[in-house]
Short mmCIF file of C-alpha atoms in Angstrom, two decimals:
data_model
loop_
_atom_site.label_atom_id
_atom_site.label_comp_id
_atom_site.label_asym_id
_atom_site.label_seq_id
_atom_site.Cartn_x
_atom_site.Cartn_y
_atom_site.Cartn_z
CA MET A 1 6.24 -0.38 -8.77
CA GLN A 2 5.64 -4.05 -9.00
CA THR A 3 2.17 -5.10 -8.60
CA ARG A 4 0.48 -8.69 -8.00
CA PHE A 5 -3.02 -8.14 -8.96
CA ALA A 6 -4.82 -11.40 -9.78
CA PRO A 7 -5.30 -11.44 -13.68
CA ASP A 8 -9.01 -12.25 -13.53
CA ARG A 9 -9.64 -9.01 -11.45
CA LEU A 10 -8.09 -6.90 -14.09
CA VAL A 11 -11.13 -7.33 -16.33
CA ASP A 12 -12.54 -4.54 -14.24
CA PRO A 13 -11.64 -1.35 -16.22
CA ALA A 14 -11.36 0.82 -13.02
CA LEU A 15 -8.91 -1.79 -11.39
CA ALA A 16 -7.02 -2.26 -14.65
CA SER A 17 -6.49 1.52 -14.79
CA SER A 18 -5.49 1.79 -11.25
CA GLU A 19 -3.01 -1.08 -11.79
CA ALA A 20 -1.43 0.69 -14.60
CA VAL A 21 -1.13 3.85 -12.68
CA ILE A 22 0.62 2.19 -9.62
CA ARG A 23 3.04 0.44 -11.93
CA LYS A 24 4.31 3.79 -13.16
CA CYS A 25 5.38 4.93 -9.63
CA VAL A 26 9.02 4.34 -8.88
CA HIS A 27 8.85 5.67 -5.31
CA CYS A 28 11.38 8.40 -6.12
CA GLY A 29 9.83 10.70 -3.51
CA PHE A 30 9.82 13.89 -5.68
CA CYS A 31 6.23 14.22 -4.95
CA THR A 32 6.70 14.51 -1.17
CA ALA A 33 8.40 18.01 -1.51
CA THR A 34 5.38 19.40 -3.28
CA CYS A 35 2.67 17.74 -1.30
CA PRO A 36 0.81 20.23 0.92
CA THR A 37 -0.20 17.68 3.53
CA TYR A 38 3.21 16.09 3.69
CA VAL A 39 4.82 19.55 4.00
CA LEU A 40 2.40 20.40 6.75
CA LEU A 41 2.21 17.10 8.60
CA GLY A 42 5.51 15.27 7.79
CA ASP A 43 3.88 11.85 7.73
CA GLU A 44 4.85 9.61 4.84
CA LEU A 45 1.45 8.24 4.64
CA ASP A 46 0.18 11.77 4.08
CA SER A 47 2.30 12.00 0.94
CA PRO A 48 1.37 10.84 -2.54
CA ARG A 49 3.96 8.08 -2.35
CA GLY A 50 2.66 6.79 1.04
CA ARG A 51 -0.93 7.00 -0.18
CA ILE A 52 -0.25 4.98 -3.42
CA TYR A 53 1.37 2.34 -1.16
CA LEU A 54 -1.95 2.24 0.97
CA MET A 55 -4.13 2.16 -2.09
CA LYS A 56 -1.98 -0.57 -3.79
CA GLU A 57 -2.27 -2.79 -0.64
CA MET A 58 -6.13 -2.29 -0.47
CA LEU A 59 -6.86 -2.67 -4.08
CA GLU A 60 -4.41 -5.28 -4.84
CA ASN A 61 -5.55 -7.54 -2.07
CA ASP A 62 -9.25 -6.76 -2.33
CA ARG A 63 -9.31 -5.58 1.17
CA ASP A 64 -12.09 -3.59 2.83
CA PRO A 65 -10.82 -0.08 3.68
CA THR A 66 -9.66 0.35 7.26
CA PRO A 67 -10.19 3.50 9.35
CA GLU A 68 -6.43 4.30 9.07
CA VAL A 69 -6.38 4.07 5.22
CA VAL A 70 -9.53 6.14 4.97
CA LYS A 71 -8.08 8.82 7.17
CA HIS A 72 -5.05 9.38 4.92
CA ILE A 73 -7.01 9.04 1.70
CA ASP A 74 -9.51 11.77 3.17
CA ARG A 75 -6.57 14.00 3.97
CA CYS A 76 -5.55 14.25 0.34
CA LEU A 77 -6.66 17.63 -1.26
CA SER A 78 -6.66 16.34 -4.89
CA CYS A 79 -4.50 19.42 -5.56
CA LEU A 80 -2.57 17.27 -8.10
CA SER A 81 0.76 19.12 -7.39
CA CYS A 82 2.37 15.69 -7.33
CA MET A 83 1.35 14.98 -10.97
CA THR A 84 3.21 18.31 -11.88
CA THR A 85 6.28 17.02 -10.00
CA CYS A 86 6.23 13.36 -10.90
CA PRO A 87 8.81 12.49 -13.58
CA SER A 88 7.33 9.22 -14.23
CA GLY A 89 3.87 10.43 -15.39
CA VAL A 90 1.79 8.81 -12.61
CA ASN A 91 -1.80 9.86 -13.12
CA TYR A 92 -2.43 10.12 -9.29
CA MET A 93 -5.89 11.86 -10.00
CA HIS A 94 -7.37 8.77 -11.57
CA LEU A 95 -5.95 6.45 -8.90
CA VAL A 96 -7.23 8.45 -5.88
CA ASP A 97 -10.60 8.94 -7.56
CA HIS A 98 -10.91 5.17 -7.91
CA ALA A 99 -9.89 4.71 -4.36
CA ARG A 100 -12.45 7.11 -3.12
CA ALA A 101 -15.14 5.28 -5.02
CA TYR A 102 -13.95 1.96 -3.66
CA ILE A 103 -14.04 3.34 -0.09
CA ALA A 104 -17.52 4.80 -0.61
CA GLU A 105 -18.77 1.38 -1.60
CA ARG A 106 -16.94 -0.69 1.05
CA TYR A 107 -16.61 1.29 4.03
CA THR A 108 -19.21 2.45 6.55
CA ARG A 109 -18.32 6.00 7.83
CA PRO A 110 -19.47 7.15 11.29
CA TRP A 111 -22.84 8.68 11.32
CA HIS A 112 -21.76 12.28 11.55
CA GLU A 113 -19.43 11.95 8.56
CA ARG A 114 -22.37 10.37 6.48
CA LEU A 115 -24.59 13.10 7.50
CA PHE A 116 -22.39 15.93 6.47
CA ARG A 117 -21.34 14.29 3.22
CA GLU A 118 -24.91 13.75 2.33
CA LEU A 119 -25.79 17.34 3.20
CA LEU A 120 -23.06 18.65 1.10
CA ALA A 121 -23.95 16.36 -1.94
CA ARG A 122 -27.63 17.48 -1.72
CA LEU A 123 -27.00 21.23 -1.39
CA LEU A 124 -23.81 22.49 -3.06
CA PRO A 125 -24.49 21.40 -6.67
CA TYR A 126 -27.96 23.02 -6.65
CA PRO A 127 -27.86 26.81 -6.72
CA GLY A 128 -31.34 27.33 -5.26
CA ARG A 129 -30.80 24.86 -2.41
CA PHE A 130 -27.31 26.40 -1.75
CA ARG A 131 -28.58 29.84 -1.63
CA LEU A 132 -31.24 29.01 0.84
CA ALA A 133 -28.63 27.05 3.01
CA LEU A 134 -26.37 30.06 3.10
CA ARG A 135 -29.22 32.35 4.19
CA LEU A 136 -30.14 29.89 6.91
CA ALA A 137 -26.46 29.50 7.88
CA ARG A 138 -26.18 33.37 8.26
CA LEU A 139 -29.16 33.17 10.70
CA ALA A 140 -27.80 30.27 12.44
CA ARG A 141 -24.40 31.81 12.95
CA ALA A 142 -25.56 33.38 16.24
CA LEU A 143 -25.98 29.93 17.53
CA ARG A 144 -22.42 28.72 16.79
CA GLY A 145 -21.55 29.00 20.34
CA VAL A 146 -23.72 26.10 21.32
CA VAL A 147 -22.38 23.67 18.53
CA PRO A 148 -20.50 20.94 20.32
CA THR A 149 -16.69 21.55 20.14
CA GLY A 150 -15.81 18.00 19.23
CA GLN A 151 -14.23 16.86 15.90
CA ALA A 152 -17.55 15.28 14.90
CA PHE A 153 -19.09 18.83 14.58
CA ALA A 154 -16.10 20.47 13.00
CA PRO A 155 -17.64 20.58 9.49
CA LEU A 156 -20.80 22.22 10.84
CA ARG A 157 -18.61 24.88 12.43
CA ALA A 158 -16.67 25.29 9.22
CA MET A 159 -19.94 25.76 7.22
CA LEU A 160 -21.21 28.38 9.61
CA ASP A 161 -17.88 30.22 9.49
CA MET A 162 -17.78 30.31 5.66
CA ALA A 163 -21.34 31.58 5.19
CA PRO A 164 -21.00 35.12 3.75
CA PRO A 165 -22.71 37.92 5.66
CA VAL A 166 -24.77 38.93 2.57
CA VAL A 167 -25.96 36.36 0.00
CA PRO A 168 -26.06 38.03 -3.51
CA ARG A 169 -29.24 38.03 -5.28
CA ALA A 170 -29.92 35.36 -7.91
CA THR A 171 -28.85 36.35 -11.37
CA PRO A 172 -30.19 34.17 -14.31
CA ALA A 173 -27.83 32.97 -16.94
CA VAL A 174 -28.96 34.84 -20.11
CA ASP A 175 -27.62 34.29 -23.69
CA ALA A 176 -25.61 37.37 -24.90
CA PRO A 177 -25.16 37.32 -28.68
CA VAL A 178 -23.22 40.12 -30.40
CA ALA A 179 -23.56 41.70 -33.87
CA GLY A 180 -21.10 40.35 -36.43
CA ALA A 181 -19.90 37.69 -34.06
CA LYS A 182 -16.42 35.90 -34.71
CA GLY A 183 -17.72 32.70 -33.02
CA ARG A 184 -19.95 31.07 -30.62
CA VAL A 185 -19.12 29.66 -27.25
CA ALA A 186 -20.97 27.91 -24.40
CA LEU A 187 -20.21 29.37 -20.95
CA MET A 188 -20.78 26.99 -18.22
CA ALA A 189 -23.35 28.51 -15.81
CA GLY A 190 -21.93 26.77 -12.76
CA CYS A 191 -23.55 25.96 -9.37
CA ALA A 192 -21.60 27.40 -6.34
CA GLU A 193 -19.86 30.38 -8.10
CA PRO A 194 -22.88 32.19 -9.36
CA VAL A 195 -24.41 31.77 -5.92
CA LEU A 196 -21.33 33.20 -4.06
CA ARG A 197 -19.74 35.58 -6.57
CA PRO A 198 -22.23 36.28 -9.53
CA GLU A 199 -19.95 39.18 -10.68
CA PHE A 200 -17.42 36.53 -12.05
CA ARG A 201 -20.02 35.32 -14.61
CA ALA A 202 -21.09 38.89 -15.47
CA ALA A 203 -17.49 39.95 -16.12
CA ALA A 204 -16.80 36.90 -18.39
CA ILE A 205 -19.87 37.60 -20.50
CA ARG A 206 -18.94 41.19 -20.91
CA LEU A 207 -15.32 40.31 -21.83
CA ILE A 208 -16.21 37.56 -24.24
CA ASN A 209 -18.82 39.77 -25.92
CA ARG A 210 -16.30 42.63 -26.21
CA ALA A 211 -13.79 40.15 -27.76
CA GLY A 212 -16.48 39.59 -30.42
CA TYR A 213 -18.10 36.15 -29.43
CA ASP A 214 -21.66 35.17 -28.93
CA VAL A 215 -22.15 33.66 -25.48
CA PHE A 216 -24.82 30.98 -24.90
CA PHE A 217 -25.75 28.88 -21.94
CA ALA A 218 -26.81 25.18 -22.56
CA PRO A 219 -30.35 24.31 -21.38
CA GLY A 220 -30.30 21.35 -19.05
CA GLU A 221 -26.68 21.95 -17.83
CA GLY A 222 -26.07 21.38 -14.36
CA CYS A 223 -23.11 20.78 -11.82
CA CYS A 224 -20.18 19.36 -13.48
CA GLY A 225 -19.94 16.55 -10.93
CA ALA A 226 -16.60 17.36 -9.20
CA LEU A 227 -18.16 17.88 -5.65
CA VAL A 228 -19.61 14.45 -5.52
CA HIS A 229 -16.90 12.72 -7.58
CA HIS A 230 -14.25 13.75 -4.93
CA MET A 231 -16.40 12.30 -2.43
CA GLY A 232 -16.29 8.93 -4.11
CA ARG A 233 -20.01 9.02 -5.25
CA GLU A 234 -18.99 7.80 -8.80
CA GLU A 235 -22.35 7.07 -10.23
CA GLU A 236 -23.73 10.49 -9.22
CA ALA A 237 -20.63 12.08 -10.98
CA ARG A 238 -21.29 10.14 -14.07
CA ALA A 239 -24.89 11.13 -14.18
CA CYS A 240 -23.78 14.96 -13.93
CA ALA A 241 -21.33 14.19 -16.75
CA ARG A 242 -23.94 12.57 -18.91
CA ARG A 243 -26.53 15.32 -18.40
CA ASN A 244 -23.89 18.07 -19.27
CA VAL A 245 -22.63 16.02 -22.26
CA ASP A 246 -26.24 15.75 -23.55
CA ALA A 247 -26.74 19.57 -23.06
CA TRP A 248 -23.45 20.66 -24.97
CA THR A 249 -24.01 18.05 -27.57
CA ARG A 250 -27.45 19.49 -28.38
CA MET A 251 -25.71 23.00 -28.81
CA LEU A 252 -23.02 21.50 -31.02
CA ALA A 253 -25.77 20.06 -33.35
CA GLU A 254 -27.80 23.39 -33.52
CA GLY A 255 -24.91 25.66 -34.31
CA GLY A 256 -21.42 24.43 -33.30
CA LEU A 257 -19.28 25.79 -30.74
CA ASP A 258 -15.80 27.28 -30.72
CA ALA A 259 -15.28 26.33 -27.08
CA ILE A 260 -17.01 25.46 -23.79
CA ILE A 261 -15.79 27.96 -21.53
CA VAL A 262 -15.46 27.43 -17.79
CA THR A 263 -14.83 30.27 -15.09
CA THR A 264 -14.20 27.80 -12.20
CA SER A 265 -11.09 25.91 -12.68
CA GLY A 266 -12.07 23.06 -10.46
CA CYS A 267 -14.97 22.33 -12.73
CA GLY A 268 -12.70 22.67 -15.82
CA THR A 269 -10.54 19.96 -14.48
CA THR A 270 -13.43 17.64 -14.26
CA ILE A 271 -15.01 18.38 -17.51
CA LYS A 272 -11.77 17.98 -19.39
CA ASP A 273 -11.78 14.47 -17.75
CA TYR A 274 -15.47 13.56 -18.96
CA GLY A 275 -13.68 11.51 -21.67
CA PHE A 276 -12.00 9.34 -19.09
CA LEU A 277 -14.99 9.30 -16.67
CA LEU A 278 -17.34 8.00 -19.38
CA ARG A 279 -14.78 5.93 -21.35
CA THR A 280 -16.68 2.58 -20.66
CA ASP A 281 -20.00 3.96 -21.54
CA PRO A 282 -20.67 3.14 -25.28
CA ALA A 283 -23.54 5.61 -25.65
CA TYR A 284 -21.38 8.47 -24.22
CA ALA A 285 -17.68 7.69 -24.60
CA ASP A 286 -17.20 9.49 -28.05
CA LYS A 287 -19.43 12.49 -27.14
CA ALA A 288 -17.70 12.93 -23.66
CA ALA A 289 -14.40 12.92 -25.44
CA ARG A 290 -15.50 15.54 -27.82
CA VAL A 291 -16.90 17.84 -24.94
CA SER A 292 -13.61 17.36 -23.12
CA ALA A 293 -11.60 18.46 -26.15
CA LEU A 294 -13.81 21.61 -26.42
CA ALA A 295 -13.54 22.56 -22.72
CA LYS A 296 -11.23 25.62 -21.92
CA ASP A 297 -10.69 27.54 -18.94
CA ILE A 298 -11.57 31.24 -19.67
CA SER A 299 -7.97 32.31 -19.49
CA GLU A 300 -6.87 29.57 -21.80
CA PHE A 301 -9.55 30.64 -24.27
CA LEU A 302 -8.84 34.48 -24.07
CA ASP A 303 -5.13 33.87 -24.50
CA GLY A 304 -5.64 32.30 -27.91
CA ILE A 305 -7.87 35.11 -29.39
CA GLU A 306 -7.54 38.73 -30.23
CA MET A 307 -8.27 40.67 -27.05
CA PRO A 308 -9.71 44.34 -26.81
CA VAL A 309 -7.52 47.19 -26.25
CA ALA A 310 -6.59 47.49 -22.42
CA ARG A 311 -6.28 50.69 -20.40
CA GLU A 312 -3.48 50.31 -17.77
CA ARG A 313 -4.81 50.60 -14.25
CA GLY A 314 -1.48 50.99 -12.54
CA MET A 315 -2.15 48.24 -10.02
CA THR A 316 -0.01 45.40 -8.63
CA VAL A 317 -1.80 41.96 -8.83
CA ALA A 318 -0.83 39.14 -6.48
CA TYR A 319 -1.65 36.09 -8.68
CA HIS A 320 -2.74 32.97 -7.01
CA PRO A 321 -2.71 29.99 -9.45
CA ALA A 322 -5.56 27.59 -8.51
CA CYS A 323 -4.28 24.00 -8.16
CA SER A 324 -6.95 22.75 -10.59
CA LEU A 325 -5.72 25.16 -13.18
CA GLN A 326 -1.96 24.81 -12.86
CA HIS A 327 -1.77 21.22 -11.83
CA GLY A 328 -5.08 19.83 -13.08
CA GLN A 329 -5.14 21.63 -16.47
CA LYS A 330 -1.57 22.56 -16.91
CA VAL A 331 -2.59 26.25 -17.67
CA THR A 332 0.09 28.17 -16.15
CA GLU A 333 1.14 31.19 -18.23
CA ALA A 334 -2.02 32.33 -19.78
CA PRO A 335 -3.53 34.14 -16.81
CA LYS A 336 -0.27 35.96 -16.07
CA ARG A 337 0.35 36.82 -19.61
CA LEU A 338 -3.18 38.27 -20.01
CA LEU A 339 -2.86 40.19 -16.88
CA SER A 340 0.58 41.63 -17.94
CA ALA A 341 -0.65 42.47 -21.35
CA ALA A 342 -3.50 44.43 -19.75
CA GLY A 343 -1.03 46.68 -17.89
CA TYR A 344 -1.12 45.03 -14.46
CA THR A 345 2.11 44.33 -12.55
CA VAL A 346 1.82 40.67 -11.70
CA ARG A 347 3.65 38.96 -8.68
CA LEU A 348 3.53 35.42 -7.60
CA PRO A 349 3.80 34.30 -3.98
CA ALA A 350 6.31 31.95 -2.45
CA ASP A 351 5.32 28.38 -2.82
CA ALA A 352 2.73 29.20 -5.38
CA HIS A 353 2.50 25.56 -6.20
CA LEU A 354 1.04 24.70 -2.84
CA CYS A 355 -2.81 24.50 -2.22
CA CYS A 356 -4.64 27.21 -0.33
CA GLY A 357 -6.70 24.51 1.42
CA SER A 358 -10.01 24.98 -0.36
CA ALA A 359 -10.11 21.89 -2.65
CA GLY A 360 -13.90 21.56 -3.24
CA THR A 361 -15.36 20.47 0.07
CA TYR A 362 -12.09 19.84 1.78
CA ASN A 363 -12.28 23.04 3.83
CA ILE A 364 -15.55 21.80 5.31
CA LEU A 365 -14.54 18.12 5.78
CA GLN A 366 -10.96 18.79 6.85
CA PRO A 367 -11.11 22.17 8.33
CA GLY A 368 -8.03 21.88 10.52
CA ILE A 369 -5.66 21.13 7.79
CA ALA A 370 -7.44 23.49 5.41
CA GLY A 371 -7.30 26.43 7.82
CA GLN A 372 -3.47 26.01 8.22
CA LEU A 373 -3.04 25.81 4.50
CA GLY A 374 -5.26 28.91 3.99
CA ASP A 375 -3.36 30.96 6.61
CA ARG A 376 -0.09 30.15 5.10
CA LYS A 377 -1.32 30.96 1.53
CA ALA A 378 -2.99 34.31 2.65
CA ALA A 379 0.31 35.20 4.50
CA ALA A 380 2.40 34.57 1.39
CA LEU A 381 0.04 36.52 -0.84
CA GLY A 382 0.07 39.35 1.71
CA ALA A 383 3.80 39.63 1.63
CA LEU A 384 3.64 40.69 -2.04
CA SER A 385 2.54 44.31 -1.14
CA ALA A 386 -0.21 43.93 -3.85
CA ASP A 387 -3.40 46.04 -4.37
CA VAL A 388 -5.35 43.06 -5.33
CA ILE A 389 -5.27 39.13 -5.39
CA ALA A 390 -6.49 37.42 -8.51
CA THR A 391 -7.44 33.77 -9.05
CA GLY A 392 -9.45 31.70 -11.27
CA ASN A 393 -11.46 29.45 -8.88
CA ILE A 394 -14.30 30.23 -6.58
CA GLY A 395 -13.16 27.98 -3.80
CA CYS A 396 -9.67 29.73 -3.77
CA ALA A 397 -11.38 33.07 -3.78
CA MET A 398 -13.59 32.33 -0.78
CA GLN A 399 -10.80 30.43 1.12
CA ILE A 400 -8.15 33.29 0.76
CA GLY A 401 -10.78 36.05 0.98
CA GLN A 402 -11.65 34.89 4.59
CA ARG A 403 -8.07 35.33 5.65
CA SER A 404 -6.87 38.35 3.74
CA ALA A 405 -7.28 42.08 4.08
CA ILE A 406 -6.56 42.43 0.38
CA PRO A 407 -9.48 42.19 -1.87
CA VAL A 408 -9.74 38.94 -3.89
CA VAL A 409 -11.13 38.98 -7.39
CA HIS A 410 -11.28 36.62 -10.39
CA THR A 411 -8.67 37.19 -13.15
CA VAL A 412 -11.49 37.91 -15.55
CA GLU A 413 -12.83 40.71 -13.52
CA LEU A 414 -9.47 42.57 -13.85
CA LEU A 415 -9.32 41.82 -17.55
CA ASP A 416 -12.94 43.05 -18.08
CA TRP A 417 -12.11 46.29 -16.01
CA ALA A 418 -8.98 47.04 -18.10
CA THR A 419 -10.87 46.57 -21.45
CA GLY A 420 -13.79 48.86 -20.64
CA GLY A 421 -15.86 47.00 -18.11
CA PRO A 422 -16.79 48.36 -14.53
CA ALA A 423 -14.45 48.07 -11.70
CA PRO A 424 -14.71 44.89 -9.70
CA ALA A 425 -17.07 45.19 -6.78
CA ALA A 426 -14.35 44.15 -4.43
CA LEU A 427 -12.27 47.18 -5.39
CA SER A 428 -14.94 49.79 -4.91
CA HIS A 429 -13.18 50.87 -1.67
CA LEU A 430 -10.10 52.06 -3.38
CA GLN A 431 -9.48 55.59 -4.25
CA GLU A 432 -11.41 57.22 -7.11
CA GLY A 433 -8.13 57.74 -9.24
CA LYS A 434 -7.52 54.00 -9.43
CA ILE A 435 -10.86 52.91 -10.55
CA SER A 436 -12.01 55.66 -12.70
#
């Protein structure tokens, strides 16, 4: 696509990067067929191609964002399916992230949007606050009927609906070395995942240990920054990245690391992009690139090492590939290969490339579209006649779990179970013969 950015404006690294991305787009339209919002809404401006046009006009002409432009950018899930489809290599992720930061700086949202975005940024990345908020939401659910029905309060209704009936007890992240270890890995402690489903991390530790690797947690590590980054809060995201880069760099200096393992694929996509996020920071650029190179999704790591012997469980698994894993990290075959090698029958749903609607905070900020996508995904998975649904992202697990009678677990829970670990808690209702 031809661009006409003023040369003096391209000294800004963010603008220069976005200009280069826009120039790669040839408007072929391949992306429209795999964009969830375009498939759902049929509006060209809710497709990657249409959004690129809107972002080009805004950035190229140094215009303040209009409500119309903000509406269509906000509707983007950042599922990155368009990047998998694009034959021209357009890095839509970097472009839309820049546009969101530009909007956050130059657009004043209505008061209710500012309120809910601030609330999410102050709660979700902090496990203690998030756990308390979930407990309060559970109590407040009885008052849902008095919440105004207007669009302004849709995020509040969505938050109340998503709060689990029981909030799991806090479980500390404890180092787990093994005798005669083959290597040493850092496992990201996470923020939302251990609050909502602490069994994911517990299964990961057991399985990595059983494979012969020490598991350590980095003191000082915190939220990866994805949640605030996708809301355009760029400096907060960079602060998160710097904190984590410092934490993992100290571990590297102390004893080296074979990998930095992430069990939430949404976090993994962001950590693998730290090198780009901090590319203009002379104190962090090299360290961030090293951290990004070491980051691996847990399925990616396990697929590259010798796994413990598995015992077949005789179960059919509906595998939901999280967008952040299949599109953001291009990890597509490892989870399926691991599950099959462990004796599970693996099935994929129709339109497996389409998002379930979770997308970080999307199912709170855009609950209408997210709900339609979630219902569609749950129906596609339900049609597979599987015993269990497996995925590699906490957001997907919660989004699909709300809508499906089939239990939803993390892929690593099934691998842990097959190699000697306990049955996943979500499968405790099944007949004894299948979980013995």
